Structure formats: C-alpha cells, structure tokens
Amino acid sequence: MSEFQIYKQQVVDTCHTLLERGYLKATEGNISARIKGQNAFAITPSNYDYAKMQAEDICILDFEAQRLEGEMKPSVESGMHAGVYQTRPDVHCIIHTHQPYASALALIKAPIPALFDEQVTRLGRSVEIIPYAPSGTGFLKNAVKSKIKNGNNAYIMQNHGVLIFGGNMEQAIHNMALLEKCALTYLIAIITEKKVTRIPFPIREIAFAKLRADEKKFAKI
Ligand SMILES: [Zn+2]
C-alpha cells in the first residue's frame, strides 16, 4: 500500500462528503491535503467525476508540482495549492469550490465584512476578494500568494469561486460551510438596502487573535 494512502483516502472522503452536501458538482473544484514532514501534497485529479473517485485516483505532487505518485492528470490548480502550502505553513488542507452564494459575491466583488464572532475566529477579519486571473495560470497562483499572507482562512476569487483553508480537513470543511452561510446571510442583508451592521472593532480583534494563535499551533505540526 502507498505511504500516502491515508492522505489520498482523506481527500476522497472529503470529496464524497462535499458532493453529498451539494458544495461540489460533478468535476468542479479541487481538494488537497499537505503531506506532513514533506514538501508534498495529495490533490484531486483534473476533470474527473467525484462520484467515481477512489483513493488511487488522487495525485501526490511536490511543491514544484512534480508528480511523486498517481496515474491521473492532477488538478489544473495544483500550482495554486502548492503556492498556498509554501506561503502558509499553518495550512494543512485546502478546499476550492464554486459554491453558489459566495460565488455570487465573487461576481459583484463584494468582500464580506466582520459580521459574526465565529466568522472572524475561523475565517479571518473579513473575506477578501482575490482579483481575477485565468484558472490554472501563474497569474492566479501569484494573485493568491500575495493575498493570503494576511492569515485569513477564506477568500472569494473574482468571477470564479472560493478558496478555503484549514489546519486539518475537519476545519477546512467547517470553514467552507461557514463561508457559504455568511455569504447567503450577507446577500440577503444587502438586498434589503438597509445598513449592514458589523461586530464591534475590539471584539473583531480579540476573535482574530484567537485565529492567529490557532494558526501558530498548526504551523508547528
Ligand atoms: Zn475553480
């Protein structure tokens, strides 16, 4: 059995969970997990139906996107995932989806301000917009790398979808669902055209400090 089996299975299980919950459709999006102690990660293959996906379909790549194991063509966004792992040592799992409510905000370039305590504790001070760049390009990888240094765990990619991080897969899944809830709530609020209130500034900073402390722990794993 592959030494990477545990990571491959984790990625496949996450794909099936997100498919069942409606966050992934057919072949959209991609999911990866950092291999502990190595400059490598497990990632979903390109353009392959999640319903059919099995552990042996997952690709193992190093941070130069060179294949270490797997027969399938890796996700076209592999370079973007490698860039995140190189930039953010606290990130151990990445989920990229085209989930509809957050993607709606991606179309109107509307970042989500600090609306809820739990949002800031898990996702960061705000959910910012990563400027548009075509999928699978170095332009997108560089746009992502320059944005994620602020330590947030959720980003909206203009005219594309979302990018979610976690210290482990359970966190990443939770963060992805939390982002979609915040996006839907924010959309409903702005449609009313009334003033959208935010949590008080000191509370936001206390909540963000908790997230940063959590990230420091995961950066040492
Ligand atoms: Zn995408």
PDB file of C-alpha atoms and ligand atoms in Angstrom:
ATOM      1  CA  MET A   1       0.000   0.000   0.000  1.00  0.00           C
ATOM      2  CA  SER A   2       1.184   3.572  -0.729  1.00  0.00           C
ATOM      3  CA  GLU A   3       2.799   5.521   2.122  1.00  0.00           C
ATOM      4  CA  PHE A   4       0.424   8.316   1.108  1.00  0.00           C
ATOM      5  CA  GLN A   5      -2.741   6.184   1.414  1.00  0.00           C
ATOM      6  CA  ILE A   6      -4.078   7.996   4.488  1.00  0.00           C
ATOM      7  CA  TYR A   7      -3.901  11.366   2.687  1.00  0.00           C
ATOM      8  CA  LYS A   8      -5.439  10.014  -0.516  1.00  0.00           C
ATOM      9  CA  GLN A   9      -8.331   8.490   1.413  1.00  0.00           C
ATOM     10  CA  GLN A  10      -8.872  11.723   3.351  1.00  0.00           C
ATOM     11  CA  VAL A  11      -9.134  13.726   0.110  1.00  0.00           C
ATOM     12  CA  VAL A  12     -11.559  11.209  -1.461  1.00  0.00           C
ATOM     13  CA  ASP A  13     -13.727  11.044   1.662  1.00  0.00           C
ATOM     14  CA  THR A  14     -13.911  14.869   1.691  1.00  0.00           C
ATOM     15  CA  CYS A  15     -14.926  14.935  -1.999  1.00  0.00           C
ATOM     16  CA  HIS A  16     -17.754  12.489  -1.325  1.00  0.00           C
ATOM     17  CA  THR A  17     -18.905  14.414   1.766  1.00  0.00           C
ATOM     18  CA  LEU A  18     -18.965  17.734  -0.119  1.00  0.00           C
ATOM     19  CA  LEU A  19     -20.699  16.135  -3.109  1.00  0.00           C
ATOM     20  CA  GLU A  20     -23.427  14.719  -0.845  1.00  0.00           C
ATOM     21  CA  ARG A  21     -23.878  18.115   0.851  1.00  0.00           C
ATOM     22  CA  GLY A  22     -24.148  19.896  -2.514  1.00  0.00           C
ATOM     23  CA  TYR A  23     -20.981  22.008  -2.277  1.00  0.00           C
ATOM     24  CA  LEU A  24     -19.318  20.241  -5.210  1.00  0.00           C
ATOM     25  CA  LYS A  25     -20.913  19.452  -8.557  1.00  0.00           C
ATOM     26  CA  ALA A  26     -19.616  16.747 -10.961  1.00  0.00           C
ATOM     27  CA  THR A  27     -15.986  17.769 -11.607  1.00  0.00           C
ATOM     28  CA  GLU A  28     -15.850  21.409 -10.381  1.00  0.00           C
ATOM     29  CA  GLY A  29     -13.382  22.499  -7.703  1.00  0.00           C
ATOM     30  CA  ASN A  30     -10.436  20.706  -6.143  1.00  0.00           C
ATOM     31  CA  ILE A  31      -9.274  19.500  -2.727  1.00  0.00           C
ATOM     32  CA  SER A  32      -5.815  18.845  -1.318  1.00  0.00           C
ATOM     33  CA  ALA A  33      -4.010  17.800   1.878  1.00  0.00           C
ATOM     34  CA  ARG A  34      -0.416  18.563   2.904  1.00  0.00           C
ATOM     35  CA  ILE A  35       1.789  15.509   3.498  1.00  0.00           C
ATOM     36  CA  LYS A  36       3.249  16.008   6.976  1.00  0.00           C
ATOM     37  CA  GLY A  37       7.026  16.327   7.096  1.00  0.00           C
ATOM     38  CA  GLN A  38       7.448  16.500   3.321  1.00  0.00           C
ATOM     39  CA  ASN A  39       7.250  19.282   0.724  1.00  0.00           C
ATOM     40  CA  ALA A  40       4.364  17.460  -0.932  1.00  0.00           C
ATOM     41  CA  PHE A  41       0.572  17.251  -1.033  1.00  0.00           C
ATOM     42  CA  ALA A  42      -2.267  14.972  -2.156  1.00  0.00           C
ATOM     43  CA  ILE A  43      -4.683  16.546  -4.675  1.00  0.00           C
ATOM     44  CA  THR A  44      -7.719  15.595  -6.720  1.00  0.00           C
ATOM     45  CA  PRO A  45      -7.237  14.748 -10.407  1.00  0.00           C
ATOM     46  CA  SER A  46      -8.303  17.083 -13.218  1.00  0.00           C
ATOM     47  CA  ASN A  47     -11.798  16.848 -14.692  1.00  0.00           C
ATOM     48  CA  TYR A  48     -12.838  13.581 -13.025  1.00  0.00           C
ATOM     49  CA  ASP A  49     -16.283  12.826 -11.582  1.00  0.00           C
ATOM     50  CA  TYR A  50     -16.206  12.981  -7.758  1.00  0.00           C
ATOM     51  CA  ALA A  51     -18.872  10.271  -7.529  1.00  0.00           C
ATOM     52  CA  LYS A  52     -16.479   7.792  -9.191  1.00  0.00           C
ATOM     53  CA  MET A  53     -13.314   8.950  -7.437  1.00  0.00           C
ATOM     54  CA  GLN A  54     -11.274   6.486  -5.384  1.00  0.00           C
ATOM     55  CA  ALA A  55      -8.063   6.790  -3.353  1.00  0.00           C
ATOM     56  CA  GLU A  56      -5.870   5.504  -6.215  1.00  0.00           C
ATOM     57  CA  ASP A  57      -7.113   8.375  -8.425  1.00  0.00           C
ATOM     58  CA  ILE A  58      -5.534  11.005  -6.123  1.00  0.00           C
ATOM     59  CA  CYS A  59      -2.211  12.517  -7.223  1.00  0.00           C
ATOM     60  CA  ILE A  60       0.781  13.130  -4.950  1.00  0.00           C
ATOM     61  CA  LEU A  61       2.846  16.165  -6.041  1.00  0.00           C
ATOM     62  CA  ASP A  62       5.807  18.043  -4.665  1.00  0.00           C
ATOM     63  CA  PHE A  63       5.793  21.842  -4.302  1.00  0.00           C
ATOM     64  CA  GLU A  64       7.207  22.253  -7.829  1.00  0.00           C
ATOM     65  CA  ALA A  65       4.068  20.361  -8.970  1.00  0.00           C
ATOM     66  CA  GLN A  66       6.174  17.349  -9.995  1.00  0.00           C
ATOM     67  CA  ARG A  67       4.308  14.052  -9.685  1.00  0.00           C
ATOM     68  CA  LEU A  68       5.508  11.680  -6.949  1.00  0.00           C
ATOM     69  CA  GLU A  69       2.670   9.196  -7.292  1.00  0.00           C
ATOM     70  CA  GLY A  70      -0.608   8.652  -9.207  1.00  0.00           C
ATOM     71  CA  GLU A  71      -1.615   7.924 -12.794  1.00  0.00           C
ATOM     72  CA  MET A  72      -4.251  10.621 -13.351  1.00  0.00           C
ATOM     73  CA  LYS A  73      -3.625  14.173 -14.571  1.00  0.00           C
ATOM     74  CA  PRO A  74      -3.545  16.390 -11.447  1.00  0.00           C
ATOM     75  CA  SER A  75      -5.926  19.339 -10.995  1.00  0.00           C
ATOM     76  CA  VAL A  76      -5.091  22.349 -13.175  1.00  0.00           C
ATOM     77  CA  GLU A  77      -4.997  24.375  -9.940  1.00  0.00           C
ATOM     78  CA  SER A  78      -2.152  22.276  -8.463  1.00  0.00           C
ATOM     79  CA  GLY A  79       0.269  25.213  -8.759  1.00  0.00           C
ATOM     80  CA  MET A  80      -2.118  27.408  -6.747  1.00  0.00           C
ATOM     81  CA  HIS A  81      -2.356  24.751  -3.982  1.00  0.00           C
ATOM     82  CA  ALA A  82       1.467  24.389  -3.906  1.00  0.00           C
ATOM     83  CA  GLY A  83       1.760  28.179  -3.620  1.00  0.00           C
ATOM     84  CA  VAL A  84      -0.571  28.206  -0.604  1.00  0.00           C
ATOM     85  CA  TYR A  85       1.353  25.448   1.211  1.00  0.00           C
ATOM     86  CA  GLN A  86       4.637  27.268   0.577  1.00  0.00           C
ATOM     87  CA  THR A  87       3.270  30.618   1.760  1.00  0.00           C
ATOM     88  CA  ARG A  88       1.231  29.444   4.769  1.00  0.00           C
ATOM     89  CA  PRO A  89       2.843  26.763   6.973  1.00  0.00           C
ATOM     90  CA  ASP A  90      -0.306  26.670   9.155  1.00  0.00           C
ATOM     91  CA  VAL A  91      -2.471  25.442   6.245  1.00  0.00           C
ATOM     92  CA  HIS A  92      -2.724  21.652   6.041  1.00  0.00           C
ATOM     93  CA  CYS A  93      -5.867  21.316   3.899  1.00  0.00           C
ATOM     94  CA  ILE A  94      -7.302  23.360   1.018  1.00  0.00           C
ATOM     95  CA  ILE A  95     -10.783  23.298  -0.486  1.00  0.00           C
ATOM     96  CA  HIS A  96     -11.626  25.180  -3.693  1.00  0.00           C
ATOM     97  CA  THR A  97     -15.279  25.181  -4.787  1.00  0.00           C
ATOM     98  CA  HIS A  98     -17.672  27.145  -6.974  1.00  0.00           C
ATOM     99  CA  GLN A  99     -20.331  27.206  -4.204  1.00  0.00           C
ATOM    100  CA  PRO A 100     -23.169  29.452  -5.382  1.00  0.00           C
ATOM    101  CA  TYR A 101     -23.770  32.076  -2.669  1.00  0.00           C
ATOM    102  CA  ALA A 102     -20.110  33.007  -2.173  1.00  0.00           C
ATOM    103  CA  SER A 103     -19.679  32.883  -5.962  1.00  0.00           C
ATOM    104  CA  ALA A 104     -22.489  35.439  -6.293  1.00  0.00           C
ATOM    105  CA  LEU A 105     -20.384  37.803  -4.165  1.00  0.00           C
ATOM    106  CA  ALA A 106     -17.440  36.974  -6.458  1.00  0.00           C
ATOM    107  CA  LEU A 107     -19.427  38.457  -9.348  1.00  0.00           C
ATOM    108  CA  ILE A 108     -20.170  41.768  -7.624  1.00  0.00           C
ATOM    109  CA  LYS A 109     -16.708  41.927  -5.992  1.00  0.00           C
ATOM    110  CA  ALA A 110     -18.259  42.223  -2.524  1.00  0.00           C
ATOM    111  CA  PRO A 111     -15.921  41.259   0.318  1.00  0.00           C
ATOM    112  CA  ILE A 112     -17.709  40.030   3.473  1.00  0.00           C
ATOM    113  CA  PRO A 113     -17.003  42.306   6.468  1.00  0.00           C
ATOM    114  CA  ALA A 114     -16.828  41.024  10.063  1.00  0.00           C
ATOM    115  CA  LEU A 115     -20.486  40.086  10.580  1.00  0.00           C
ATOM    116  CA  PHE A 116     -20.264  37.357  13.255  1.00  0.00           C
ATOM    117  CA  ASP A 117     -17.823  36.405  16.048  1.00  0.00           C
ATOM    118  CA  GLU A 118     -17.408  32.817  14.808  1.00  0.00           C
ATOM    119  CA  GLN A 119     -16.775  34.070  11.272  1.00  0.00           C
ATOM    120  CA  VAL A 120     -13.724  36.054  12.434  1.00  0.00           C
ATOM    121  CA  THR A 121     -12.482  33.294  14.769  1.00  0.00           C
ATOM    122  CA  ARG A 122     -12.463  30.827  11.885  1.00  0.00           C
ATOM    123  CA  LEU A 123     -12.245  32.753   8.601  1.00  0.00           C
ATOM    124  CA  GLY A 124     -10.390  35.959   9.486  1.00  0.00           C
ATOM    125  CA  ARG A 125     -11.072  39.697   9.846  1.00  0.00           C
ATOM    126  CA  SER A 126     -13.016  39.760   6.563  1.00  0.00           C
ATOM    127  CA  VAL A 127     -13.459  37.582   3.493  1.00  0.00           C
ATOM    128  CA  GLU A 128     -11.480  39.409   0.832  1.00  0.00           C
ATOM    129  CA  ILE A 129     -11.660  39.245  -2.955  1.00  0.00           C
ATOM    130  CA  ILE A 130      -8.722  37.781  -4.892  1.00  0.00           C
ATOM    131  CA  PRO A 131      -8.557  39.688  -8.211  1.00  0.00           C
ATOM    132  CA  TYR A 132      -9.480  37.725 -11.332  1.00  0.00           C
ATOM    133  CA  ALA A 133      -6.850  35.669 -13.149  1.00  0.00           C
ATOM    134  CA  PRO A 134      -7.485  32.732 -15.522  1.00  0.00           C
ATOM    135  CA  SER A 135      -7.666  29.225 -13.990  1.00  0.00           C
ATOM    136  CA  GLY A 136      -4.510  27.161 -13.926  1.00  0.00           C
ATOM    137  CA  THR A 137      -2.149  30.079 -14.613  1.00  0.00           C
ATOM    138  CA  GLY A 138       0.833  31.513 -12.783  1.00  0.00           C
ATOM    139  CA  PHE A 139      -1.097  34.803 -12.686  1.00  0.00           C
ATOM    140  CA  LEU A 140      -3.727  33.193 -10.451  1.00  0.00           C
ATOM    141  CA  LYS A 141      -1.087  31.487  -8.297  1.00  0.00           C
ATOM    142  CA  ASN A 142       0.673  34.838  -7.747  1.00  0.00           C
ATOM    143  CA  ALA A 143      -2.601  36.703  -7.063  1.00  0.00           C
ATOM    144  CA  VAL A 144      -3.447  34.091  -4.405  1.00  0.00           C
ATOM    145  CA  LYS A 145       0.034  34.083  -2.838  1.00  0.00           C
ATOM    146  CA  SER A 146       0.111  37.850  -2.423  1.00  0.00           C
ATOM    147  CA  LYS A 147      -3.352  37.933  -0.789  1.00  0.00           C
ATOM    148  CA  ILE A 148      -3.136  35.066   1.699  1.00  0.00           C
ATOM    149  CA  LYS A 149      -0.263  36.458   3.774  1.00  0.00           C
ATOM    150  CA  ASN A 150      -2.860  38.247   5.947  1.00  0.00           C
ATOM    151  CA  GLY A 151      -3.611  34.949   7.748  1.00  0.00           C
ATOM    152  CA  ASN A 152      -7.282  34.606   6.772  1.00  0.00           C
ATOM    153  CA  ASN A 153      -8.767  31.167   6.031  1.00  0.00           C
ATOM    154  CA  ALA A 154     -11.392  32.068   3.399  1.00  0.00           C
ATOM    155  CA  TYR A 155     -11.179  34.077   0.186  1.00  0.00           C
ATOM    156  CA  ILE A 156     -13.529  34.814  -2.693  1.00  0.00           C
ATOM    157  CA  MET A 157     -11.965  34.517  -6.153  1.00  0.00           C
ATOM    158  CA  GLN A 158     -13.402  37.140  -8.509  1.00  0.00           C
ATOM    159  CA  ASN A 159     -15.601  35.614 -11.262  1.00  0.00           C
ATOM    160  CA  HIS A 160     -14.614  32.130 -10.147  1.00  0.00           C
ATOM    161  CA  GLY A 161     -15.360  30.682  -6.679  1.00  0.00           C
ATOM    162  CA  VAL A 162     -13.807  30.344  -3.235  1.00  0.00           C
ATOM    163  CA  LEU A 163     -10.579  29.252  -1.596  1.00  0.00           C
ATOM    164  CA  ILE A 164     -10.748  27.792   1.926  1.00  0.00           C
ATOM    165  CA  PHE A 165      -8.003  26.716   4.313  1.00  0.00           C
ATOM    166  CA  GLY A 166      -7.873  24.615   7.460  1.00  0.00           C
ATOM    167  CA  GLY A 167      -5.307  23.316   9.936  1.00  0.00           C
ATOM    168  CA  ASN A 168      -6.927  19.945   9.247  1.00  0.00           C
ATOM    169  CA  MET A 169      -9.647  18.664   6.909  1.00  0.00           C
ATOM    170  CA  GLU A 170     -12.377  18.868   9.526  1.00  0.00           C
ATOM    171  CA  GLN A 171     -11.609  22.576   9.965  1.00  0.00           C
ATOM    172  CA  ALA A 172     -11.487  23.179   6.218  1.00  0.00           C
ATOM    173  CA  ILE A 173     -14.923  21.570   5.730  1.00  0.00           C
ATOM    174  CA  HIS A 174     -16.363  23.569   8.630  1.00  0.00           C
ATOM    175  CA  ASN A 175     -14.841  26.808   7.268  1.00  0.00           C
ATOM    176  CA  MET A 176     -16.268  26.154   3.814  1.00  0.00           C
ATOM    177  CA  ALA A 177     -19.790  25.636   5.172  1.00  0.00           C
ATOM    178  CA  LEU A 178     -19.436  28.693   7.438  1.00  0.00           C
ATOM    179  CA  LEU A 179     -18.381  30.846   4.469  1.00  0.00           C
ATOM    180  CA  GLU A 180     -21.441  29.766   2.472  1.00  0.00           C
ATOM    181  CA  LYS A 181     -23.737  30.580   5.420  1.00  0.00           C
ATOM    182  CA  CYS A 182     -22.101  34.013   5.845  1.00  0.00           C
ATOM    183  CA  ALA A 183     -22.321  34.678   2.092  1.00  0.00           C
ATOM    184  CA  LEU A 184     -26.040  33.831   1.958  1.00  0.00           C
ATOM    185  CA  THR A 185     -26.825  35.888   5.063  1.00  0.00           C
ATOM    186  CA  TYR A 186     -24.825  38.848   3.753  1.00  0.00           C
ATOM    187  CA  LEU A 187     -26.527  38.662   0.345  1.00  0.00           C
ATOM    188  CA  ILE A 188     -29.964  38.711   1.986  1.00  0.00           C
ATOM    189  CA  ALA A 189     -28.911  41.638   4.202  1.00  0.00           C
ATOM    190  CA  ILE A 190     -27.551  43.789   1.348  1.00  0.00           C
ATOM    191  CA  ILE A 191     -30.641  43.109  -0.777  1.00  0.00           C
ATOM    192  CA  THR A 192     -32.717  44.941   1.886  1.00  0.00           C
ATOM    193  CA  GLU A 193     -30.598  48.063   1.097  1.00  0.00           C
ATOM    194  CA  LYS A 194     -30.528  48.821   4.835  1.00  0.00           C
ATOM    195  CA  LYS A 195     -27.267  49.435   6.699  1.00  0.00           C
ATOM    196  CA  VAL A 196     -25.471  46.151   7.405  1.00  0.00           C
ATOM    197  CA  THR A 197     -24.029  46.255  10.921  1.00  0.00           C
ATOM    198  CA  ARG A 198     -20.701  44.672  11.878  1.00  0.00           C
ATOM    199  CA  ILE A 199     -19.346  43.267  15.149  1.00  0.00           C
ATOM    200  CA  PRO A 200     -17.540  45.896  17.289  1.00  0.00           C
ATOM    201  CA  PHE A 201     -13.897  46.514  16.348  1.00  0.00           C
ATOM    202  CA  PRO A 202     -12.381  45.321  19.716  1.00  0.00           C
ATOM    203  CA  ILE A 203     -14.385  42.065  19.513  1.00  0.00           C
ATOM    204  CA  ARG A 204     -13.181  41.547  15.942  1.00  0.00           C
ATOM    205  CA  GLU A 205      -9.567  41.952  17.036  1.00  0.00           C
ATOM    206  CA  ILE A 206      -9.972  39.538  20.000  1.00  0.00           C
ATOM    207  CA  ALA A 207     -11.590  36.958  17.696  1.00  0.00           C
ATOM    208  CA  PHE A 208      -8.840  37.347  15.088  1.00  0.00           C
ATOM    209  CA  ALA A 209      -6.125  36.963  17.761  1.00  0.00           C
ATOM    210  CA  LYS A 210      -7.700  33.581  18.638  1.00  0.00           C
ATOM    211  CA  LEU A 211      -7.449  32.519  14.992  1.00  0.00           C
ATOM    212  CA  ARG A 212      -3.798  33.610  14.783  1.00  0.00           C
ATOM    213  CA  ALA A 213      -2.961  31.647  17.978  1.00  0.00           C
ATOM    214  CA  ASP A 214      -4.645  28.575  16.452  1.00  0.00           C
ATOM    215  CA  GLU A 215      -2.658  29.023  13.211  1.00  0.00           C
ATOM    216  CA  LYS A 216       0.645  29.237  15.116  1.00  0.00           C
ATOM    217  CA  LYS A 217      -0.066  25.792  16.621  1.00  0.00           C
ATOM    218  CA  PHE A 218      -0.805  24.270  13.212  1.00  0.00           C
ATOM    219  CA  ALA A 219       2.318  25.871  11.700  1.00  0.00           C
ATOM    220  CA  LYS A 220       4.436  23.764  14.090  1.00  0.00           C
ATOM    221  CA  ILE A 221       2.830  20.407  13.177  1.00  0.00           C
TER     222      ILE A 221
HETATM  223 ZN    ZN B   1     -12.374  26.571  -9.958  1.00  0.00          ZN
END
